[in-house]
């Protein structure tokens, strides 16, 4: 599948507005080239290049802002526990509080996932910009402006991912060890006292008293160190809050009830940053101890709801963390409160697929029986996100709660268009039957190609969606910006049943036979691939392409096993790997591809030349990209294809039309299976004939040349019919 058609599949749904507007750029390029051809003048891409630079700046800004957020989170982790991924390997965590280890592990996995999402975001945008810049005659990688971009280089992001993954491995090892250790110690309390309250030297014994939920022992420790008489002083409050948070972490209910009345306010940057208070409340909520949460809020008195509306350093309410962890705590004024990244608690409920949370948050507005404009705008964008994640129940909840299905994205895509593109007839039916859709035009085209929902359903081959749209009154005779109808798109892409279904709706045509005169535009030579080559009459050429030529087979060009991964929490497992192809017994430079492959590469061959094609072997190497290895990328596995042996089942000098081959990739040293590579190849041998004049021109095409037939196999009935 072409990059543009599958581009939406590679996007992170909640970040979709911040990607390169690839299809719009591609459409503008075609228009500029067609206009220049019509006027018989050289194509000028000045305006398109300026727009591309602005889009690059927009993507770069989003990337750097997101990366800065991950660094802030890492810094907060260091402030709270005195640990960071960079020093974790040198710290002995044996005996650390199990709950704190779990908090650190949960935080670190979340950080690793955010970095992986950011790396994926950068790679998809980089591929898009490379393809557009190549059309404009620019080399994306060679331009100094492009090569300096953070989302292109991604060196720091890759290094942070490696460091964080190592940190996660250390924490998991520590978690296993702490189950066999006693007594424990508190990372948080120890770091807090050394950083904020160095005069309190009894933090270890205080922690053990809290962990045992021994209030009398805790009172005795405070009294022995002279802190019992200064409970009401402002200077004692930071320590009091630290002990209270430690009690929450240990779930020591007696200590919580003893310390809580003494705390006048919970507002303190060192304690409540990053939602740590909310996380401990959440743990109590997980254990169905709702009475304790009610007790805490009741004891806080008049300041309780003020506390629940205070934001942490990321602009997030406790409600935000409750939504992220699938809890139902809510308040109507806070549902649409945005954090520093523009996300609301409702975003967290939808993106997490939490039906209960989404229902509870929406119920607030249903009780108010009012359609808030801000709510409609938020729900409209969340509808597309729920569709992209395929969260059916969440999608239906949003659809029945003030969502505006007429909302259009930057490219003019309606919710019905996105539903038709998803291929799920149930989504299309739900949108068509929704109350907000009644009286709406069903044939609203998107802005790039002029495709309506019927067009995209025909292009993707979704017959059930096509039938639903036609039954709802979709116009199948509309033409897109290229002058094609939906039926022509379906027929062109091989969706014969859809084409036949649409043909039945057309008026009957009088059959006629006419000779087709090829126009220049239809037979202009396509030009060479960007992997150019020259011809040598003494050498054979081996054309190698990745992927499957049979479009009906859903086979990945490179399919890596999870056994290759060192970390099971990776959300984009093949990101950070590359595939190198080379040849033994043939001439041709080794080529590397960044994984995963985001488009169909069956039309972009690698070419190797040899005088003995029967001895050629193709080598496929898998590398892991690493910025911490002094020798560069790390080889993790290889596979070798013996080309002559792949066709042993055929007779001598016979060639099969099925040329797809899949070989295994084995892990380095251990030789374990770690994946497969699917490719196809064609061997072109020298052809000499006294009846064909030799030419010195390299390649097979020349600009503006018509297609020339150099040979024909089969009966000549067709040519005879055409000549008549």
XYZ file of C-alpha atoms in Angstrom, residues 12 14-15 19 66 70 73-74 104-122 154 157 160-165 168 172 324 348 351-352 354 567-573 575:
50
model
C -0.721 8.114 17.075
C -4.341 11.653 19.839
C -1.353 13.327 18.128
C 1.772 15.283 11.873
C 6.945 16.673 24.157
C 9.676 13.740 29.484
C 9.153 14.024 34.571
C 12.586 12.471 34.912
C 8.985 3.753 40.275
C 8.383 0.830 37.927
C 4.989 2.133 36.820
C 6.415 5.606 36.291
C 9.419 4.294 34.337
C 7.314 2.102 32.029
C 5.055 5.068 31.339
C 8.124 7.203 30.583
C 9.526 4.523 28.267
C 6.214 4.341 26.396
C 6.090 8.122 25.990
C 9.635 8.161 24.610
C 8.786 5.292 22.239
C 5.703 7.175 21.018
C 7.838 10.253 20.471
C 10.423 8.247 18.529
C 7.663 6.726 16.388
C 6.171 10.174 15.803
C 9.559 11.437 14.609
C 16.545 11.460 17.605
C 15.551 10.133 22.491
C 16.928 7.912 26.858
C 14.930 4.868 25.750
C 17.917 2.577 26.233
C 18.702 4.102 29.623
C 15.087 3.917 30.800
C 14.741 0.296 29.683
C 13.187 -0.840 34.309
C 12.234 -5.485 38.235
C -5.794 7.668 33.699
C -7.511 10.012 29.226
C -7.543 7.111 24.853
C -7.344 4.428 27.534
C -12.119 3.098 29.769
C 11.862 -5.573 27.053
C 8.265 -6.809 26.916
C 6.718 -3.366 27.475
C 7.728 -1.961 24.070
C 4.693 -0.516 22.249
C 6.561 -0.088 18.935
C 8.833 -3.156 19.040
C 11.383 0.933 16.125
